[in-house]
Amino acid sequence: MDLKSCIHGCENGADLSGLVFYKGDIGPNADNVISFSESDGNKTQVTEFVLTGLTNLPGLQVPLFLMFLVIYFTTMLGNLGLIFLIWKDPQLHTPMYLLLGSLAFADACSSSSVTPRMLMNFLSNNHMISLVECITQFYIFASSANTECFLLVVMAYDRYVAICKPLLYPVVMSNIFCIQLLSVSYIIGFLHPMMHVSLLFRLTFCKSNVIHYFYCEILQLFKISCTDPKVNMLLIFIFSVFIQSITFMTIIISYSYVLLTILQKKSEKGRSKAFSTCSAHLLSVSLFYGTLFFMYVCPGSRLAENQDKIYSVFYAIIIPLLNPFIYSLRNKEVIDISSKKLLHLRSKRLLPMPYKDKSLVDDTSPEVAITMLEMKTFRPHPDLLTQNLHFNKLSL
């Protein structure tokens, strides 16, 4: 039986429990299995879903797979590399870089919750995902996004204290207080989606199991629910508006004070340095909240659904890719320390065997190590050796 007959039977209350239906009208060469389980009354409940993905055009599957594979590896390399750099270098054990490392971790979790499943679906005909896997994917993604909202607020407060109250910064933004703010951000970020996840289990899905999306987005689940999702939608609206409006307004107020303070600075060097630091934060905030606003103000047309996928790709995949490079390329200290680390690794790799001694390499700066390498590999010209020998004979 095909998908249309299956859905028609479900909507008319037919007892389809224990049967298996093969999907034949979604995607090229699709042979996905639609599973139903017996539930209360005459309705049958869907236990697995089909993610249609970004597109069902066969010619685009491999190119999209390669493109998003490169994006995912670059995202993980940038975010995990930034975390590793901050962890290894004691100079970066400051509140600002602890916040950057936490933001990089949230971005890595956000991208990892969506991209691997999408990559698998590009090359596989089986796009099935179980209800538990679907809810788990939504929870990880929503937790990371919520945590990022609060991390951006803490980062804005950190820049406000550093620029507007520089003398009080070591006292106000101590490492202990920064860790406490980070803990609160992660706790709220991971607790808030639990409420929506618990309410998802009250819904039943019997109309269809097809999710026209590339991941389990909660609003898409509401569209195929047989149970009235008004309570779920109301709570999502209330909490989303409250969290996003409060966090966004706090960020705007903080950076407004920062901008006024920067404009009042007499030193051109201090003004450019403060503006350079804050511009990276403002760019990240603009990308994050701008995409959210575009996602939820679009009308529910067919064209808007395709646009919503583009906004979701940008929000879930592109922003985690851009964030580490925005902060790294706009931060001179991160660039300098990265260059020194690479130079140190290069000097260790190029030193000959007599110098590969722990006492000589570990306690030697990269510049001195390269000088030692040049001295070791230096070979004088033969004419110089002849002249030196002639001089020694004359002196004798």
Coordinates of C-alpha atoms in Angstrom, one line a residue:
M1 CA 0.0 0.0 0.0
D2 CA 1.3 3.5 -0.8
L3 CA 1.5 6.5 1.4
K4 CA -1.7 8.2 0.2
S5 CA -3.8 5.1 0.8
C6 CA -2.1 4.7 4.2
I7 CA -2.9 8.3 5.2
H8 CA -6.5 8.0 3.9
G9 CA -7.0 4.9 6.0
C10 CA -5.7 6.6 9.1
E11 CA -7.9 9.6 8.6
N12 CA -11.0 7.4 8.2
G13 CA -10.3 5.5 11.4
A14 CA -9.3 2.2 9.8
D15 CA -7.5 -0.3 12.0
L16 CA -4.0 -0.4 10.5
S17 CA -2.1 -1.6 13.5
G18 CA 0.4 -4.3 12.9
L19 CA 0.7 -3.4 9.2
V20 CA 3.7 -2.0 7.4
F21 CA 3.4 0.4 4.5
Y22 CA 6.0 1.3 2.0
K23 CA 6.4 4.9 1.0
G24 CA 6.6 5.5 -2.8
D25 CA 5.9 9.2 -3.4
I26 CA 8.5 11.1 -1.3
G27 CA 11.9 11.5 -2.7
P28 CA 13.7 9.6 -5.5
N29 CA 13.9 5.8 -5.3
A30 CA 12.5 5.9 -1.8
D31 CA 11.7 2.7 0.0
N32 CA 11.1 4.0 3.5
V33 CA 9.0 2.1 5.8
I34 CA 6.1 3.6 7.7
S35 CA 5.3 1.9 11.0
F36 CA 2.1 2.2 13.0
S37 CA 1.4 0.9 16.4
E38 CA -2.0 0.3 18.1
S39 CA -3.3 3.1 20.3
D40 CA -6.5 4.0 22.1
G41 CA -9.8 3.7 20.3
N42 CA -9.9 3.2 16.5
K43 CA -6.9 5.5 15.8
T44 CA -3.5 4.3 15.0
Q45 CA -0.4 6.2 16.1
V46 CA 2.7 6.9 14.1
T47 CA 5.9 5.7 15.8
E48 CA 8.4 6.8 13.1
F49 CA 8.7 9.8 10.9
V50 CA 10.1 10.6 7.5
L51 CA 12.4 13.6 7.1
T52 CA 12.0 14.9 3.5
G53 CA 15.2 16.9 3.8
L54 CA 16.2 20.1 1.9
T55 CA 15.2 18.8 -1.5
N56 CA 14.1 15.6 -3.3
L57 CA 16.0 16.3 -6.5
P58 CA 18.4 13.3 -7.1
G59 CA 21.0 15.4 -8.9
L60 CA 21.5 17.7 -5.9
Q61 CA 22.0 15.0 -3.2
V62 CA 25.7 14.3 -3.7
P63 CA 26.7 18.0 -4.2
L64 CA 24.7 19.1 -1.1
F65 CA 26.3 16.2 0.9
L66 CA 29.8 17.3 -0.1
M67 CA 29.1 21.0 0.6
F68 CA 27.6 20.4 4.1
L69 CA 30.2 17.8 4.9
V70 CA 32.9 20.5 4.4
I71 CA 30.8 23.0 6.4
Y72 CA 30.4 20.6 9.3
F73 CA 34.1 19.6 9.5
T74 CA 35.1 23.3 9.3
T75 CA 32.5 24.2 12.0
M76 CA 33.9 21.5 14.4
L77 CA 37.5 22.4 13.6
G78 CA 36.8 26.1 14.3
N79 CA 34.8 25.7 17.5
L80 CA 36.8 22.8 19.0
G81 CA 40.1 24.5 18.0
L82 CA 39.0 27.7 19.7
I83 CA 38.1 25.7 22.9
F84 CA 41.4 23.9 22.8
L85 CA 43.4 27.1 22.3
I86 CA 41.6 28.7 25.3
W87 CA 42.1 25.7 27.5
K88 CA 45.8 25.3 26.7
D89 CA 47.0 28.9 26.9
P90 CA 47.0 30.4 30.5
Q91 CA 46.9 33.9 29.0
L92 CA 43.3 33.2 27.7
H93 CA 42.0 32.1 31.1
T94 CA 40.0 35.3 31.4
P95 CA 36.2 35.9 31.6
M96 CA 35.9 37.1 28.0
Y97 CA 37.7 34.0 26.6
L98 CA 35.8 31.6 29.0
L99 CA 32.6 33.1 27.4
L100 CA 33.9 32.6 23.9
G101 CA 34.8 29.0 24.7
S102 CA 31.3 28.3 26.1
L103 CA 29.7 29.9 23.0
A104 CA 31.9 27.7 20.8
F105 CA 30.7 24.6 22.8
A106 CA 27.1 25.6 22.3
D107 CA 27.6 26.1 18.6
A108 CA 29.3 22.7 18.3
C109 CA 26.3 21.0 20.0
S110 CA 23.8 22.9 17.8
S111 CA 25.5 21.9 14.6
S112 CA 26.1 18.3 15.7
S113 CA 22.4 17.8 16.6
V114 CA 21.3 18.6 13.0
T115 CA 24.0 18.1 10.4
P116 CA 25.0 14.4 10.9
R117 CA 21.5 13.2 10.4
M118 CA 21.0 15.5 7.4
L119 CA 24.3 14.2 5.8
M120 CA 23.1 10.6 6.2
N121 CA 19.8 11.4 4.5
F122 CA 21.5 12.9 1.5
L123 CA 23.0 9.5 0.6
S124 CA 20.4 7.1 2.0
N125 CA 16.9 6.2 0.8
N126 CA 15.9 5.5 4.4
H127 CA 14.9 8.8 5.9
M128 CA 13.1 7.3 8.9
I129 CA 13.6 8.6 12.4
S130 CA 11.9 7.3 15.5
L131 CA 9.8 9.4 17.8
V132 CA 12.4 9.2 20.6
E133 CA 15.2 10.2 18.3
C134 CA 13.1 13.0 16.9
I135 CA 12.4 14.4 20.3
T136 CA 16.0 14.0 21.4
Q137 CA 17.2 15.9 18.3
F138 CA 14.8 18.7 19.1
Y139 CA 15.9 18.9 22.7
I140 CA 19.6 19.1 22.0
F141 CA 19.1 21.7 19.4
A142 CA 16.7 23.8 21.4
S143 CA 18.9 23.6 24.5
S144 CA 21.9 24.8 22.6
A145 CA 19.9 27.7 21.1
N146 CA 18.5 28.7 24.4
T147 CA 21.9 28.6 26.1
E148 CA 23.3 30.8 23.3
C149 CA 20.7 33.5 24.0
F150 CA 21.9 33.7 27.6
L151 CA 25.6 33.5 26.7
L152 CA 25.2 36.5 24.4
V153 CA 23.6 38.4 27.3
V154 CA 26.6 37.6 29.6
M155 CA 29.0 38.5 26.9
A156 CA 27.3 41.9 26.4
Y157 CA 27.5 42.5 30.2
D158 CA 31.2 41.5 30.2
R159 CA 31.9 44.1 27.4
Y160 CA 29.8 46.7 29.3
V161 CA 31.8 46.3 32.5
A162 CA 35.2 46.1 30.6
I163 CA 34.6 49.3 28.6
C164 CA 32.3 51.4 30.8
K165 CA 33.8 50.5 34.2
P166 CA 37.3 49.4 33.4
L167 CA 38.7 50.0 37.0
L168 CA 36.0 47.7 38.5
Y169 CA 36.3 45.0 35.9
P170 CA 38.8 42.7 37.8
V171 CA 36.5 42.9 40.8
V172 CA 33.1 42.6 39.1
M173 CA 34.0 40.1 36.4
S174 CA 36.1 37.6 38.3
N175 CA 36.6 34.1 37.0
I176 CA 34.4 32.7 39.8
F177 CA 31.6 35.1 39.0
C178 CA 32.0 34.3 35.3
I179 CA 31.7 30.6 35.9
Q180 CA 28.6 31.2 38.0
L181 CA 27.0 33.1 35.1
L182 CA 27.9 30.4 32.7
S183 CA 26.4 27.8 34.9
V184 CA 23.1 29.7 35.2
S185 CA 23.0 30.1 31.4
Y186 CA 23.5 26.4 30.8
I187 CA 21.0 25.4 33.5
I188 CA 18.3 27.6 32.2
G189 CA 19.1 26.8 28.6
F190 CA 18.8 23.0 29.2
L191 CA 15.8 23.2 31.6
H192 CA 13.5 25.3 29.5
P193 CA 13.2 22.9 26.5
M194 CA 12.3 20.1 29.0
M195 CA 8.9 21.6 29.5
H196 CA 8.2 21.5 25.7
V197 CA 9.6 18.0 25.4
S198 CA 7.3 16.8 28.2
L199 CA 4.3 18.4 26.5
L200 CA 5.2 16.7 23.2
F201 CA 4.4 13.3 24.7
R202 CA 0.8 14.3 25.1
L203 CA 0.5 14.6 21.4
T204 CA -0.5 11.7 19.1
F205 CA 0.5 11.5 15.4
C206 CA -1.9 9.6 13.1
K207 CA -2.6 11.9 10.1
S208 CA 0.8 11.5 8.5
N209 CA 4.4 10.7 9.5
V210 CA 6.0 13.0 6.8
I211 CA 7.9 16.0 8.2
H212 CA 8.7 18.4 5.4
Y213 CA 11.9 19.5 6.9
F214 CA 15.5 18.4 7.3
Y215 CA 15.3 18.0 11.1
C216 CA 12.7 17.6 13.8
E217 CA 11.5 21.1 14.2
I218 CA 8.8 21.4 16.8
L219 CA 6.4 23.5 14.8
Q220 CA 6.5 20.9 12.0
L221 CA 5.5 18.2 14.5
F222 CA 2.5 20.3 15.5
K223 CA 1.3 20.3 11.8
I224 CA 1.0 16.4 11.7
S225 CA -0.4 16.0 15.2
C226 CA -3.9 14.5 15.7
T227 CA -4.1 16.0 19.2
D228 CA -4.9 19.7 19.4
P229 CA -1.5 21.4 20.0
K230 CA -2.9 24.8 21.1
V231 CA -1.5 24.5 24.6
N232 CA 2.0 23.6 23.3
M233 CA 1.9 26.5 20.8
L234 CA 0.8 28.9 23.4
L235 CA 3.6 28.0 25.8
I236 CA 6.2 28.2 23.0
F237 CA 4.9 31.6 22.0
I238 CA 4.9 33.0 25.6
F239 CA 8.3 31.7 26.6
S240 CA 9.9 32.4 23.2
V241 CA 8.7 36.0 23.2
F242 CA 9.7 36.4 26.9
I243 CA 13.2 35.0 26.5
Q244 CA 14.1 36.5 23.2
S245 CA 12.7 39.9 23.9
I246 CA 14.3 40.1 27.4
T247 CA 17.7 38.9 26.2
F248 CA 17.7 41.0 23.0
M249 CA 16.7 44.2 24.9
T250 CA 19.4 43.6 27.5
I251 CA 22.0 43.2 24.8
I252 CA 20.9 46.3 23.0
I253 CA 20.9 48.4 26.2
S254 CA 24.4 47.1 27.1
Y255 CA 25.9 47.9 23.8
S256 CA 24.2 51.3 23.7
Y257 CA 26.1 52.2 26.8
V258 CA 29.3 50.7 25.3
L259 CA 28.9 52.7 22.1
L260 CA 28.4 56.0 24.0
T261 CA 31.5 55.3 26.1
I262 CA 33.6 54.5 23.0
L263 CA 32.6 57.7 21.3
Q264 CA 33.6 59.7 24.4
K265 CA 37.1 58.2 24.4
K266 CA 39.8 60.7 23.6
S267 CA 42.4 58.1 22.6
E268 CA 42.0 57.0 19.0
K269 CA 43.9 53.8 19.7
G270 CA 41.7 52.9 22.7
R271 CA 38.6 53.8 20.7
S272 CA 39.5 51.5 17.8
K273 CA 40.5 48.7 20.0
A274 CA 37.2 48.8 22.0
F275 CA 35.2 49.1 18.8
S276 CA 37.0 46.2 17.2
T277 CA 36.3 43.9 20.2
C278 CA 32.6 44.8 20.3
S279 CA 32.0 44.7 16.6
A280 CA 32.5 41.0 16.5
H281 CA 30.0 40.5 19.3
L282 CA 27.5 42.8 17.6
L283 CA 27.9 40.9 14.3
S284 CA 27.2 37.6 16.0
V285 CA 24.1 39.0 17.8
S286 CA 22.8 40.5 14.6
L287 CA 23.1 37.1 12.7
F288 CA 21.5 35.1 15.6
Y289 CA 18.5 37.3 16.4
G290 CA 18.0 38.5 12.8
T291 CA 17.6 34.9 11.6
L292 CA 15.1 34.2 14.4
F293 CA 13.0 37.2 13.5
F294 CA 12.9 36.2 9.8
M295 CA 11.9 32.6 10.7
Y296 CA 8.9 33.5 12.8
V297 CA 7.4 36.5 10.9
C298 CA 7.0 34.8 7.5
P299 CA 3.4 34.0 6.4
G300 CA 2.5 30.3 6.0
S301 CA 2.6 30.1 2.2
R302 CA 4.4 27.5 0.1
L303 CA 7.1 29.9 -0.9
A304 CA 7.5 30.9 2.8
E305 CA 8.0 27.2 3.7
N306 CA 11.0 27.0 1.4
Q307 CA 12.3 30.3 2.7
D308 CA 11.9 28.9 6.2
K309 CA 14.2 26.0 5.4
I310 CA 16.9 28.5 4.2
Y311 CA 16.6 30.5 7.4
S312 CA 16.8 27.3 9.4
V313 CA 20.0 26.2 7.6
F314 CA 21.5 29.6 8.3
Y315 CA 20.4 29.5 11.9
A316 CA 21.4 25.9 12.7
I317 CA 24.4 25.3 10.4
I318 CA 25.9 28.6 9.0
I319 CA 26.0 30.6 12.3
P320 CA 27.9 28.0 14.2
L321 CA 30.3 27.9 11.3
L322 CA 30.8 31.7 11.3
N323 CA 31.0 32.4 15.0
P324 CA 34.5 31.1 15.8
F325 CA 36.0 32.8 12.7
I326 CA 34.2 36.1 13.5
Y327 CA 35.7 36.1 17.0
S328 CA 39.1 34.8 15.9
L329 CA 39.7 37.1 13.0
R330 CA 38.6 40.2 14.9
N331 CA 40.7 39.3 17.9
K332 CA 44.4 40.2 17.7
E333 CA 45.3 38.3 20.8
V334 CA 43.8 35.0 19.5
I335 CA 45.6 35.5 16.2
D336 CA 49.0 36.1 17.9
I337 CA 48.7 33.1 20.3
S338 CA 47.5 30.9 17.4
S339 CA 50.5 32.0 15.3
K340 CA 52.9 31.2 18.2
K341 CA 51.4 27.8 18.7
L342 CA 51.7 26.9 15.0
L343 CA 55.3 28.3 15.0
H344 CA 56.1 26.2 18.1
L345 CA 54.7 23.0 16.5
R346 CA 56.6 23.8 13.3
S347 CA 59.9 24.2 15.1
K348 CA 59.4 20.9 16.9
R349 CA 58.7 19.1 13.7
L350 CA 61.7 20.6 11.8
L351 CA 64.4 20.3 14.5
P352 CA 67.0 17.6 13.6
M353 CA 67.5 14.6 15.9
P354 CA 70.4 16.0 18.1
Y355 CA 68.1 18.8 19.1
K356 CA 65.0 16.8 19.8
D357 CA 65.8 16.8 23.5
K358 CA 63.1 17.7 26.0
S359 CA 65.4 20.2 27.8
L360 CA 66.3 21.9 24.5
V361 CA 62.9 22.0 22.8
D362 CA 60.3 22.4 25.6
D363 CA 62.3 25.2 27.3
T364 CA 63.1 27.0 24.1
S365 CA 61.0 29.7 22.4
P366 CA 60.0 29.1 18.8
E367 CA 62.2 31.9 17.6
V368 CA 65.3 30.5 19.3
A369 CA 64.5 27.0 18.1
I370 CA 64.4 28.1 14.5
T371 CA 67.7 30.0 15.0
M372 CA 69.2 26.7 16.3
L373 CA 67.8 24.9 13.3
E374 CA 69.4 27.5 10.9
M375 CA 72.7 27.2 12.7
K376 CA 72.6 23.4 12.5
T377 CA 71.7 23.3 8.8
F378 CA 74.1 26.1 7.7
R379 CA 76.8 24.9 5.3
P380 CA 79.6 27.4 4.4
H381 CA 80.7 28.0 0.8
P382 CA 83.8 25.9 -0.3
D383 CA 85.7 29.1 -1.2
L384 CA 85.3 30.2 2.4
L385 CA 86.7 26.9 3.7
T386 CA 89.7 27.3 1.3
Q387 CA 90.4 30.9 2.4
N388 CA 90.1 29.9 6.1
L389 CA 92.7 27.0 5.6
H390 CA 95.1 29.4 3.8
F391 CA 94.8 31.9 6.6
N392 CA 95.5 29.2 9.2
K393 CA 98.7 28.2 7.3
L394 CA 100.0 31.7 7.2
S395 CA 99.4 32.3 10.9
L396 CA 101.4 29.2 11.6

